[in-house]
């Protein structure tokens, strides 16, 4: 039995109590909740005491679990580096402890609903459950041999749309089979089990080494978000005495040709592997942790932990020499549109005319001579060129019309080596952004990755909401 004190009494903590604790209560005992709000400390939360951090020594506990969205603030408050403490742990680390108890190992799970949602978790599910099945919406038929159903709503939906879609799935399930409601889990009841790190079974090699596989990432993610997860994962592995390795071959991603899934590591087309071990050897080793989908992105990151391949370095240097003016200040400008318009969790793109107006005034304020434009939107290039003339430049790459609303990762161009070329175009954009003197853009993986690659040396950083 793990004894924990939960930090937070907000929506995340309520979700845990209402959606997860009933399954985890045989393994987890809650001793109290922490909240910095003194008014809440005078009340009880689901029957538990609410205390200040200073009162934790009055309780017996194994871990303090950060169960809210103020992770950085809490780590700063207690004076610790993020995810580098044995007692105070993140919610992802907490769910990892539970998954590693083996609770799910004998469960047969049926995933029902949207295929894109299943694609996100399929690889980890294979290491977590006894058996895994997937059936698309409307295709239940005579499915048997499962213990629990995990509902898979489309990823584009907001909270209301998600609940509505799940209710339709539940009705369909009850019409076709006899199953109790407690064995049907919505996304809010199962997602955390598959988002966290997990120990997986390998072979018998390297018994004295511990490996951390940074892999099976979100298939939709581009290089910006991938690099943030790789760099954060390297830091986490180092802090926990593990050897990191990047796996971009076990599941599909937009830089790996479909026919090479499972046999070729796309990471190594662009970057050197982050350790001396081969991915096949690691999967045959005794002690393996597979990273979570979006874990460790708040860890300290050092761009020096990754190295481009030599041919990539040559291509990047050539692009820099051709495009960048000598001895001139360059403002890096990131404009995202297309699929950012349909993902409710992403920053809503600005109207192009308003964005150009803002950039014009901002550039006049800082007094830079040139603008490097990073965008996937065809019309944005035309509009910036019209506004700034020869003072704006960009990478020549495949772009999309402003009306495009499909997930960009799913779009393929009719050209040889499309996956490598898309990857090289994006890496070139990121590297050149990192060499600008300042950066401005809406909150995105591109902006955040460029800041990390720049090693926070920009004269100005302006992240827009």
Tab-separated table of C-alpha atoms in Angstrom:
chain	number	residue	atom	x	y	z
A	1	UNK	CA	0.000	0.000	0.000
A	2	UNK	CA	1.412	3.368	-1.082
A	3	UNK	CA	0.663	6.215	1.321
A	4	UNK	CA	0.387	9.591	-0.399
A	5	UNK	CA	-0.388	13.224	0.268
A	6	UNK	CA	-1.989	14.869	-2.745
A	7	UNK	CA	-0.989	18.442	-3.576
A	8	UNK	CA	-4.014	20.281	-4.967
A	9	UNK	CA	-7.777	20.372	-4.462
A	10	UNK	CA	-8.815	21.601	-7.899
A	11	UNK	CA	-10.173	19.956	-11.025
A	12	UNK	CA	-7.297	17.475	-11.429
A	13	UNK	CA	-7.605	16.235	-7.853
A	14	UNK	CA	-11.377	15.937	-8.197
A	15	UNK	CA	-10.943	13.952	-11.414
A	16	UNK	CA	-8.593	11.580	-9.654
A	17	UNK	CA	-11.029	10.990	-6.771
A	18	UNK	CA	-14.058	10.590	-9.023
A	19	UNK	CA	-12.503	8.668	-11.916
A	20	UNK	CA	-9.441	6.775	-10.695
A	21	UNK	CA	-9.263	6.246	-6.948
A	22	UNK	CA	-11.970	3.588	-6.883
A	23	UNK	CA	-9.675	1.346	-8.965
A	24	UNK	CA	-6.483	2.349	-7.197
A	25	UNK	CA	-7.674	2.392	-3.569
A	26	UNK	CA	-6.354	-1.131	-2.885
A	27	UNK	CA	-2.872	0.150	-3.755
A	28	UNK	CA	-3.047	3.808	-2.708
A	29	UNK	CA	-4.005	5.313	0.646
A	30	UNK	CA	-4.576	9.068	0.722
A	31	UNK	CA	-3.396	10.631	3.985
A	32	UNK	CA	-4.290	14.288	3.299
A	33	UNK	CA	-4.393	17.025	0.650
A	34	UNK	CA	-2.134	20.082	0.437
A	35	UNK	CA	-3.402	23.471	-0.658
A	36	UNK	CA	-1.716	26.871	-0.289
A	37	UNK	CA	-5.125	28.527	0.138
A	38	UNK	CA	-5.574	29.068	3.878
A	39	UNK	CA	-9.351	29.199	3.493
A	40	UNK	CA	-9.358	25.669	2.060
A	41	UNK	CA	-7.170	24.466	4.929
A	42	UNK	CA	-10.087	25.085	7.269
A	43	UNK	CA	-12.304	22.662	5.329
A	44	UNK	CA	-12.205	19.001	4.316
A	45	UNK	CA	-11.890	17.675	0.778
A	46	UNK	CA	-13.811	14.462	0.079
A	47	UNK	CA	-13.479	13.719	3.776
A	48	UNK	CA	-9.713	14.301	3.925
A	49	UNK	CA	-7.825	16.997	5.842
A	50	UNK	CA	-6.487	19.922	3.809
A	51	UNK	CA	-3.120	21.141	5.105
A	52	UNK	CA	-0.227	23.447	4.254
A	53	UNK	CA	3.052	22.040	2.964
A	54	UNK	CA	4.657	22.896	6.294
A	55	UNK	CA	2.344	20.400	8.055
A	56	UNK	CA	3.293	17.306	6.034
A	57	UNK	CA	5.606	15.977	8.743
A	58	UNK	CA	2.533	15.448	10.919
A	59	UNK	CA	1.560	12.585	8.598
A	60	UNK	CA	3.039	9.238	7.621
A	61	UNK	CA	3.499	9.076	3.845
A	62	UNK	CA	5.649	7.675	1.061
A	63	UNK	CA	5.088	10.348	-1.569
A	64	UNK	CA	3.693	13.816	-2.099
A	65	UNK	CA	1.901	13.777	-5.461
A	66	UNK	CA	1.488	17.023	-7.417
A	67	UNK	CA	-2.111	16.683	-8.571
A	68	UNK	CA	-2.659	20.027	-10.302
A	69	UNK	CA	-1.355	22.166	-13.177
A	70	UNK	CA	0.994	24.327	-11.083
A	71	UNK	CA	3.926	21.944	-11.284
A	72	UNK	CA	6.633	24.544	-11.938
A	73	UNK	CA	5.388	26.815	-9.175
A	74	UNK	CA	5.325	23.971	-6.645
A	75	UNK	CA	8.827	22.791	-7.488
A	76	UNK	CA	10.017	26.369	-7.118
A	77	UNK	CA	8.212	26.675	-3.781
A	78	UNK	CA	9.913	23.601	-2.342
A	79	UNK	CA	13.285	24.453	-3.895
A	80	UNK	CA	13.701	21.311	-5.989
A	81	UNK	CA	14.502	20.600	-9.641
A	82	UNK	CA	11.468	19.376	-11.566
A	83	UNK	CA	10.970	15.595	-11.407
A	84	UNK	CA	14.240	15.070	-9.584
A	85	UNK	CA	13.038	14.295	-6.075
A	86	UNK	CA	12.300	10.904	-4.558
A	87	UNK	CA	9.458	12.086	-2.341
A	88	UNK	CA	7.663	14.857	-4.239
A	89	UNK	CA	6.522	13.393	-7.574
A	90	UNK	CA	4.416	14.425	-10.540
A	91	UNK	CA	1.037	12.906	-11.334
A	92	UNK	CA	2.662	11.039	-14.239
A	93	UNK	CA	5.205	9.494	-11.871
A	94	UNK	CA	2.367	8.568	-9.525
A	95	UNK	CA	0.415	6.754	-12.235
A	96	UNK	CA	3.639	5.041	-13.306
A	97	UNK	CA	3.915	3.574	-9.798
A	98	UNK	CA	0.378	2.213	-10.108
A	99	UNK	CA	0.796	0.805	-13.618
A	100	UNK	CA	3.973	-0.943	-12.506
A	101	UNK	CA	2.063	-2.768	-9.738
A	102	UNK	CA	0.687	-4.998	-12.496
A	103	UNK	CA	-2.974	-4.136	-11.842
A	104	UNK	CA	-3.757	-4.138	-15.581
A	105	UNK	CA	-1.569	-7.074	-16.619
A	106	UNK	CA	-4.384	-9.659	-16.569
A	107	UNK	CA	-7.036	-7.382	-18.117
A	108	UNK	CA	-8.311	-7.808	-21.675
A	109	UNK	CA	-9.114	-4.365	-23.058
A	110	UNK	CA	-11.329	-3.405	-25.968
A	111	UNK	CA	-10.740	0.080	-27.382
A	112	UNK	CA	-13.882	1.334	-29.111
A	113	UNK	CA	-14.257	4.502	-31.156
A	114	UNK	CA	-11.915	6.774	-33.097
A	115	UNK	CA	-8.813	5.216	-34.674
A	116	UNK	CA	-6.603	8.271	-34.222
A	117	UNK	CA	-7.118	8.090	-30.463
A	118	UNK	CA	-6.195	4.411	-30.475
A	119	UNK	CA	-3.088	5.049	-32.596
A	120	UNK	CA	-1.825	7.322	-29.831
A	121	UNK	CA	-1.855	4.604	-27.158
A	122	UNK	CA	-1.702	1.286	-29.037
A	123	UNK	CA	2.024	0.667	-28.545
A	124	UNK	CA	1.949	1.264	-24.779
A	125	UNK	CA	-1.259	-0.744	-24.455
A	126	UNK	CA	0.547	-3.814	-25.787
A	127	UNK	CA	2.957	-3.605	-22.835
A	128	UNK	CA	0.220	-2.867	-20.288
A	129	UNK	CA	-2.701	-5.274	-20.800
A	130	UNK	CA	-3.098	-9.010	-21.305
A	131	UNK	CA	-4.754	-8.498	-24.692
A	132	UNK	CA	-5.709	-5.455	-26.753
A	133	UNK	CA	-8.454	-5.151	-29.378
A	134	UNK	CA	-9.618	-2.137	-31.357
A	135	UNK	CA	-13.000	-1.700	-33.047
A	136	UNK	CA	-13.934	1.472	-34.899
A	137	UNK	CA	-17.158	3.308	-34.144
A	138	UNK	CA	-20.174	1.314	-35.301
A	139	UNK	CA	-18.284	-1.925	-35.843
A	140	UNK	CA	-18.925	-3.838	-32.614
A	141	UNK	CA	-20.674	-6.805	-34.184
A	142	UNK	CA	-20.000	-9.945	-32.131
A	143	UNK	CA	-16.844	-8.858	-30.305
A	144	UNK	CA	-15.995	-11.086	-27.331
A	145	UNK	CA	-13.122	-11.904	-24.984
A	146	UNK	CA	-12.646	-8.611	-23.161
A	147	UNK	CA	-12.967	-7.433	-19.562
A	148	UNK	CA	-13.243	-3.690	-19.978
A	149	UNK	CA	-14.001	-1.165	-22.736
A	150	UNK	CA	-11.968	2.009	-23.187
A	151	UNK	CA	-13.944	4.607	-25.133
A	152	UNK	CA	-11.988	6.498	-27.816
A	153	UNK	CA	-13.516	9.876	-28.747
A	154	UNK	CA	-11.915	11.889	-31.579
A	155	UNK	CA	-9.007	14.056	-30.474
A	156	UNK	CA	-10.378	17.247	-32.058
A	157	UNK	CA	-13.360	17.519	-29.692
A	158	UNK	CA	-13.634	19.869	-26.731
A	159	UNK	CA	-14.844	18.605	-23.359
A	160	UNK	CA	-18.558	18.905	-24.186
A	161	UNK	CA	-18.098	17.248	-27.566
A	162	UNK	CA	-16.075	14.459	-25.970
A	163	UNK	CA	-18.761	13.655	-23.401
A	164	UNK	CA	-21.474	13.733	-26.058
A	165	UNK	CA	-19.534	11.376	-28.316
A	166	UNK	CA	-18.796	9.011	-25.442
A	167	UNK	CA	-22.469	8.858	-24.516
A	168	UNK	CA	-23.296	7.748	-28.075
A	169	UNK	CA	-20.641	5.042	-27.797
A	170	UNK	CA	-22.089	3.865	-24.476
A	171	UNK	CA	-25.593	3.626	-25.947
A	172	UNK	CA	-24.244	1.641	-28.882
A	173	UNK	CA	-22.391	-0.741	-26.545
A	174	UNK	CA	-25.445	-1.386	-24.352
A	175	UNK	CA	-27.582	-2.039	-27.422
A	176	UNK	CA	-25.219	-4.726	-28.685
A	177	UNK	CA	-23.896	-6.415	-25.554
A	178	UNK	CA	-24.590	-7.068	-21.887
A	179	UNK	CA	-21.981	-5.154	-19.916
A	180	UNK	CA	-22.086	-3.158	-16.683
A	181	UNK	CA	-21.334	0.573	-16.775
A	182	UNK	CA	-18.410	0.221	-14.380
A	183	UNK	CA	-16.594	-1.766	-17.075
A	184	UNK	CA	-16.931	1.031	-19.649
A	185	UNK	CA	-14.320	3.755	-19.131
A	186	UNK	CA	-14.397	7.151	-20.798
A	187	UNK	CA	-11.198	8.891	-21.853
A	188	UNK	CA	-11.176	10.797	-18.560
A	189	UNK	CA	-11.098	7.485	-16.704
A	190	UNK	CA	-8.268	5.752	-18.561
A	191	UNK	CA	-5.978	8.244	-20.298
A	192	UNK	CA	-3.545	8.663	-17.392
A	193	UNK	CA	-2.824	4.943	-17.307
A	194	UNK	CA	-1.392	5.193	-20.822
A	195	UNK	CA	0.209	8.639	-20.731
A	196	UNK	CA	2.808	7.888	-18.048
A	197	UNK	CA	6.150	6.072	-18.192
A	198	UNK	CA	6.043	2.323	-17.606
A	199	UNK	CA	8.376	-0.571	-17.013
A	200	UNK	CA	8.232	-3.008	-19.922
A	201	UNK	CA	9.453	-6.557	-20.403
A	202	UNK	CA	12.545	-7.056	-22.515
A	203	UNK	CA	15.156	-9.799	-22.511
A	204	UNK	CA	18.102	-10.780	-20.354
A	205	UNK	CA	20.870	-8.585	-21.739
A	206	UNK	CA	22.626	-5.743	-19.894
A	207	UNK	CA	21.354	-6.781	-16.474
A	208	UNK	CA	23.450	-4.118	-14.743
A	209	UNK	CA	22.096	-1.235	-16.840
A	210	UNK	CA	18.825	0.712	-16.766
A	211	UNK	CA	17.479	2.071	-20.051
A	212	UNK	CA	14.995	4.863	-20.694
A	213	UNK	CA	13.376	4.614	-24.132
A	214	UNK	CA	12.158	8.001	-25.340
A	215	UNK	CA	9.723	6.757	-27.905
A	216	UNK	CA	6.233	5.865	-29.072
A	217	UNK	CA	5.533	9.600	-29.117
A	218	UNK	CA	2.355	11.197	-30.398
A	219	UNK	CA	2.231	10.393	-34.149
A	220	UNK	CA	0.868	13.885	-34.823
A	221	UNK	CA	3.832	15.712	-33.322
A	222	UNK	CA	6.354	17.526	-35.458
A	223	UNK	CA	10.003	18.166	-34.672
A	224	UNK	CA	9.314	21.064	-32.308
A	225	UNK	CA	7.380	18.959	-29.812
A	226	UNK	CA	9.495	15.874	-30.447
A	227	UNK	CA	12.724	17.689	-29.534
A	228	UNK	CA	11.185	19.053	-26.332
A	229	UNK	CA	10.239	15.521	-25.262
A	230	UNK	CA	13.601	14.065	-26.229
A	231	UNK	CA	15.615	16.742	-24.417
A	232	UNK	CA	13.381	16.573	-21.343
A	233	UNK	CA	13.598	12.784	-21.407
A	234	UNK	CA	17.401	12.869	-21.574
A	235	UNK	CA	17.507	15.094	-18.489
A	236	UNK	CA	15.060	12.854	-16.644
A	237	UNK	CA	17.031	9.719	-17.548
A	238	UNK	CA	20.289	11.275	-16.407
A	239	UNK	CA	18.778	12.412	-13.104
A	240	UNK	CA	17.466	8.895	-12.467
A	241	UNK	CA	20.624	7.011	-13.472
A	242	UNK	CA	19.208	5.613	-16.697
A	243	UNK	CA	20.681	5.438	-20.204
A	244	UNK	CA	18.465	7.284	-22.711
A	245	UNK	CA	17.785	6.153	-26.253
A	246	UNK	CA	15.394	7.613	-28.835
A	247	UNK	CA	12.964	5.288	-30.610
A	248	UNK	CA	11.238	6.671	-33.699
A	249	UNK	CA	10.780	3.314	-35.400
A	250	UNK	CA	8.307	1.342	-33.283
A	251	UNK	CA	5.224	3.352	-34.273
A	252	UNK	CA	4.393	5.489	-37.273
A	253	UNK	CA	5.465	9.121	-37.358
A	254	UNK	CA	5.496	11.700	-40.113
A	255	UNK	CA	9.235	11.347	-40.759
A	256	UNK	CA	9.185	7.571	-41.199
A	257	UNK	CA	7.929	5.930	-44.418
A	258	UNK	CA	5.038	3.617	-43.591
A	259	UNK	CA	6.854	0.577	-44.947
A	260	UNK	CA	9.752	1.109	-42.545
A	261	UNK	CA	7.769	1.118	-39.291
A	262	UNK	CA	9.405	-1.334	-36.939
A	263	UNK	CA	12.626	-1.680	-38.929
A	264	UNK	CA	14.151	1.806	-39.283
A	265	UNK	CA	14.727	4.550	-36.704
A	266	UNK	CA	13.792	7.907	-38.258
A	267	UNK	CA	15.596	9.766	-35.460
A	268	UNK	CA	18.914	8.543	-36.845
A	269	UNK	CA	18.215	10.067	-40.279
A	270	UNK	CA	18.622	13.491	-38.695
A	271	UNK	CA	20.376	13.106	-35.333
A	272	UNK	CA	23.034	10.952	-33.773
A	273	UNK	CA	21.658	8.439	-31.300
A	274	UNK	CA	21.862	9.856	-27.763
A	275	UNK	CA	23.733	6.851	-26.370
A	276	UNK	CA	26.092	4.218	-27.772
A	277	UNK	CA	23.449	1.474	-27.683
A	278	UNK	CA	21.330	0.231	-30.573
A	279	UNK	CA	17.553	0.269	-30.159
A	280	UNK	CA	17.263	-3.479	-30.852
A	281	UNK	CA	19.780	-4.249	-28.098
A	282	UNK	CA	17.907	-2.042	-25.646
A	283	UNK	CA	14.611	-3.859	-26.238
A	284	UNK	CA	16.428	-7.130	-25.466
A	285	UNK	CA	17.738	-5.779	-22.155
A	286	UNK	CA	16.471	-6.594	-18.697
A	287	UNK	CA	15.681	-3.174	-17.215
A	288	UNK	CA	13.621	-0.938	-19.505
A	289	UNK	CA	11.393	2.069	-18.901
A	290	UNK	CA	9.296	3.329	-21.832
A	291	UNK	CA	8.634	7.063	-21.676
A	292	UNK	CA	5.158	8.510	-21.437
A	293	UNK	CA	3.554	10.377	-24.307
A	294	UNK	CA	4.001	13.921	-22.993
A	295	UNK	CA	6.103	13.412	-19.874
A	296	UNK	CA	9.154	15.357	-18.665
A	297	UNK	CA	8.625	18.425	-20.860
A	298	UNK	CA	9.066	20.656	-17.801
A	299	UNK	CA	12.533	19.271	-17.017
A	300	UNK	CA	15.580	21.430	-17.631
A	301	UNK	CA	16.769	20.999	-21.219
A	302	UNK	CA	20.205	21.322	-22.784
A	303	UNK	CA	20.367	21.505	-26.579
A	304	UNK	CA	23.936	20.231	-26.278
A	305	UNK	CA	22.523	16.792	-25.455
A	306	UNK	CA	21.670	16.146	-29.112
A	307	UNK	CA	23.844	16.293	-32.238
A	308	UNK	CA	22.838	16.549	-35.874
A	309	UNK	CA	24.215	14.015	-38.327
A	310	UNK	CA	27.063	15.361	-40.456
A	311	UNK	CA	25.015	15.545	-43.662
A	312	UNK	CA	22.310	17.469	-41.795
A	313	UNK	CA	24.894	19.935	-40.460
A	314	UNK	CA	26.077	20.578	-44.016
A	315	UNK	CA	22.532	21.241	-45.240
A	316	UNK	CA	21.835	23.589	-42.319
A	317	UNK	CA	25.026	25.584	-42.819
A	318	UNK	CA	24.305	25.928	-46.524
A	319	UNK	CA	20.794	27.263	-45.806
A	320	UNK	CA	22.129	29.729	-43.236
A	321	UNK	CA	24.767	31.134	-45.605
A	322	UNK	CA	22.290	31.497	-48.458
A	323	UNK	CA	19.474	33.127	-46.481
A	324	UNK	CA	20.852	35.159	-43.583
A	325	UNK	CA	22.156	38.693	-44.152
A	326	UNK	CA	25.599	39.462	-42.758
A	327	UNK	CA	25.936	41.669	-39.672
A	328	UNK	CA	22.213	42.426	-39.478
A	329	UNK	CA	19.716	41.853	-36.674
A	330	UNK	CA	17.070	39.287	-37.587
A	331	UNK	CA	13.676	38.853	-35.913
A	332	UNK	CA	12.365	35.286	-36.064
A	333	UNK	CA	8.597	35.309	-36.625
A	334	UNK	CA	6.485	32.157	-36.256
A	335	UNK	CA	2.979	32.102	-37.723
A	336	UNK	CA	0.868	28.956	-37.276
A	337	UNK	CA	-2.487	28.417	-38.952
A	338	UNK	CA	-4.060	25.372	-40.708
A	339	UNK	CA	-4.691	22.580	-38.152
A	340	UNK	CA	-4.128	24.954	-35.214
A	341	UNK	CA	-7.587	26.324	-36.082
A	342	UNK	CA	-9.294	23.042	-35.204
A	343	UNK	CA	-7.448	21.849	-32.096
A	344	UNK	CA	-9.163	23.391	-29.080
A	345	UNK	CA	-6.133	22.822	-26.824
A	346	UNK	CA	-3.821	24.850	-29.105
A	347	UNK	CA	-3.456	28.617	-29.165
A	348	UNK	CA	-5.966	30.021	-31.666
A	349	UNK	CA	-4.118	31.536	-34.646
A	350	UNK	CA	-4.276	35.293	-35.146
A	351	UNK	CA	-5.922	36.752	-38.213
A	352	UNK	CA	-3.127	37.245	-40.724
A	353	UNK	CA	-3.755	40.971	-41.232
A	354	UNK	CA	-3.741	41.629	-37.473
A	355	UNK	CA	-0.610	39.544	-37.029
A	356	UNK	CA	1.306	41.404	-39.736
A	357	UNK	CA	0.264	44.710	-38.202
A	358	UNK	CA	1.507	43.564	-34.808
A	359	UNK	CA	4.828	42.344	-36.243
A	360	UNK	CA	5.347	45.644	-38.071
A	361	UNK	CA	4.907	47.665	-34.870
A	362	UNK	CA	6.958	45.230	-32.802
A	363	UNK	CA	9.841	45.260	-35.262
A	364	UNK	CA	9.794	49.051	-35.385
A	365	UNK	CA	10.031	49.027	-31.592
A	366	UNK	CA	13.115	46.778	-31.428
A	367	UNK	CA	14.669	48.204	-34.589
A	368	UNK	CA	15.743	45.048	-36.429
A	369	UNK	CA	16.633	45.089	-40.107
A	370	UNK	CA	15.268	41.730	-41.259
A	371	UNK	CA	12.547	39.177	-40.550
A	372	UNK	CA	12.888	35.405	-40.865
A	373	UNK	CA	9.391	34.005	-41.363
A	374	UNK	CA	8.575	30.486	-40.183
A	375	UNK	CA	5.149	29.385	-41.393
A	376	UNK	CA	3.382	26.507	-43.089
A	377	UNK	CA	0.719	28.827	-44.593
A	378	UNK	CA	1.101	29.771	-48.278
A	379	UNK	CA	-0.858	33.014	-47.971
A	380	UNK	CA	1.271	34.162	-45.032
A	381	UNK	CA	4.408	34.162	-47.196
A	382	UNK	CA	2.677	36.246	-49.852
A	383	UNK	CA	1.286	38.714	-47.318
A	384	UNK	CA	4.585	39.148	-45.446
A	385	UNK	CA	6.417	39.659	-48.737
A	386	UNK	CA	3.919	42.326	-49.737
A	387	UNK	CA	4.309	44.106	-46.384
A	388	UNK	CA	8.062	43.834	-45.797
A	389	UNK	CA	9.484	43.355	-49.288
A	390	UNK	CA	13.118	42.256	-49.395
A	391	UNK	CA	13.427	42.589	-45.623
A	392	UNK	CA	11.676	39.253	-45.061
A	393	UNK	CA	13.002	35.810	-46.008
A	394	UNK	CA	11.995	32.185	-45.419
A	395	UNK	CA	12.904	28.562	-46.078
A	396	UNK	CA	11.660	27.162	-49.377
A	397	UNK	CA	9.416	24.268	-48.356
A	398	UNK	CA	6.098	22.601	-49.062
A	399	UNK	CA	3.308	24.713	-47.589
A	400	UNK	CA	-0.473	24.500	-47.269
A	401	UNK	CA	-3.388	26.798	-48.133
A	402	UNK	CA	-4.812	28.799	-45.237
A	403	UNK	CA	-8.055	26.842	-45.601
A	404	UNK	CA	-6.355	23.514	-44.796
A	405	UNK	CA	-7.908	21.894	-41.706
A	406	UNK	CA	-6.621	18.325	-41.899
A	407	UNK	CA	-3.957	17.181	-39.470
A	408	UNK	CA	-0.735	18.160	-41.211
A	409	UNK	CA	0.996	14.939	-40.181
A	410	UNK	CA	-1.491	12.982	-42.322
A	411	UNK	CA	-0.750	14.922	-45.528
A	412	UNK	CA	1.823	13.523	-47.947
A	413	UNK	CA	3.358	15.302	-50.929
A	414	UNK	CA	3.960	13.550	-54.213
A	415	UNK	CA	7.752	13.646	-54.217
A	416	UNK	CA	10.587	11.210	-53.633
A	417	UNK	CA	11.712	10.856	-49.984
A	418	UNK	CA	8.825	13.034	-48.814
A	419	UNK	CA	9.206	12.017	-45.151
A	420	UNK	CA	12.888	12.952	-45.009
A	421	UNK	CA	12.348	16.184	-46.911
A	422	UNK	CA	9.510	17.258	-44.590
A	423	UNK	CA	11.705	16.489	-41.616
A	424	UNK	CA	14.662	18.350	-43.065
A	425	UNK	CA	12.533	21.391	-43.910
A	426	UNK	CA	11.212	21.611	-40.341
A	427	UNK	CA	14.641	21.101	-38.760
A	428	UNK	CA	16.043	23.821	-41.009
A	429	UNK	CA	13.307	26.194	-39.853
A	430	UNK	CA	13.988	25.406	-36.187
A	431	UNK	CA	17.745	25.788	-36.520
A	432	UNK	CA	17.486	29.086	-38.382
A	433	UNK	CA	14.974	30.398	-35.859
A	434	UNK	CA	17.462	29.544	-33.126
A	435	UNK	CA	20.083	31.690	-34.887
A	436	UNK	CA	17.872	34.773	-34.998
A	437	UNK	CA	18.461	37.600	-32.533
A	438	UNK	CA	14.884	37.581	-31.220
A	439	UNK	CA	11.736	35.529	-31.616
A	440	UNK	CA	8.020	36.228	-31.622
A	441	UNK	CA	5.087	33.896	-32.161
A	442	UNK	CA	2.067	32.243	-30.621
A	443	UNK	CA	2.702	29.469	-28.114
A	444	UNK	CA	3.663	26.400	-30.134
A	445	UNK	CA	6.188	23.586	-30.207
A	446	UNK	CA	8.132	25.498	-32.857
A	447	UNK	CA	8.595	28.566	-30.669
A	448	UNK	CA	9.422	26.615	-27.511
A	449	UNK	CA	11.894	24.322	-29.278
A	450	UNK	CA	13.621	27.259	-30.967
A	451	UNK	CA	14.108	28.897	-27.560
A	452	UNK	CA	15.733	25.714	-26.235
A	453	UNK	CA	17.986	25.344	-29.297
A	454	UNK	CA	18.953	29.015	-28.913
A	455	UNK	CA	19.981	28.226	-25.307
A	456	UNK	CA	17.866	31.171	-24.205
A	457	UNK	CA	20.271	33.691	-25.744
A	458	UNK	CA	17.663	35.742	-27.606
A	459	UNK	CA	17.681	39.468	-27.008
A	460	UNK	CA	13.867	39.409	-26.994
A	461	UNK	CA	11.373	36.561	-26.518
A	462	UNK	CA	7.728	37.380	-27.175
A	463	UNK	CA	5.285	34.480	-26.856
A	464	UNK	CA	1.772	35.585	-27.826
A	465	UNK	CA	-1.511	34.112	-26.622
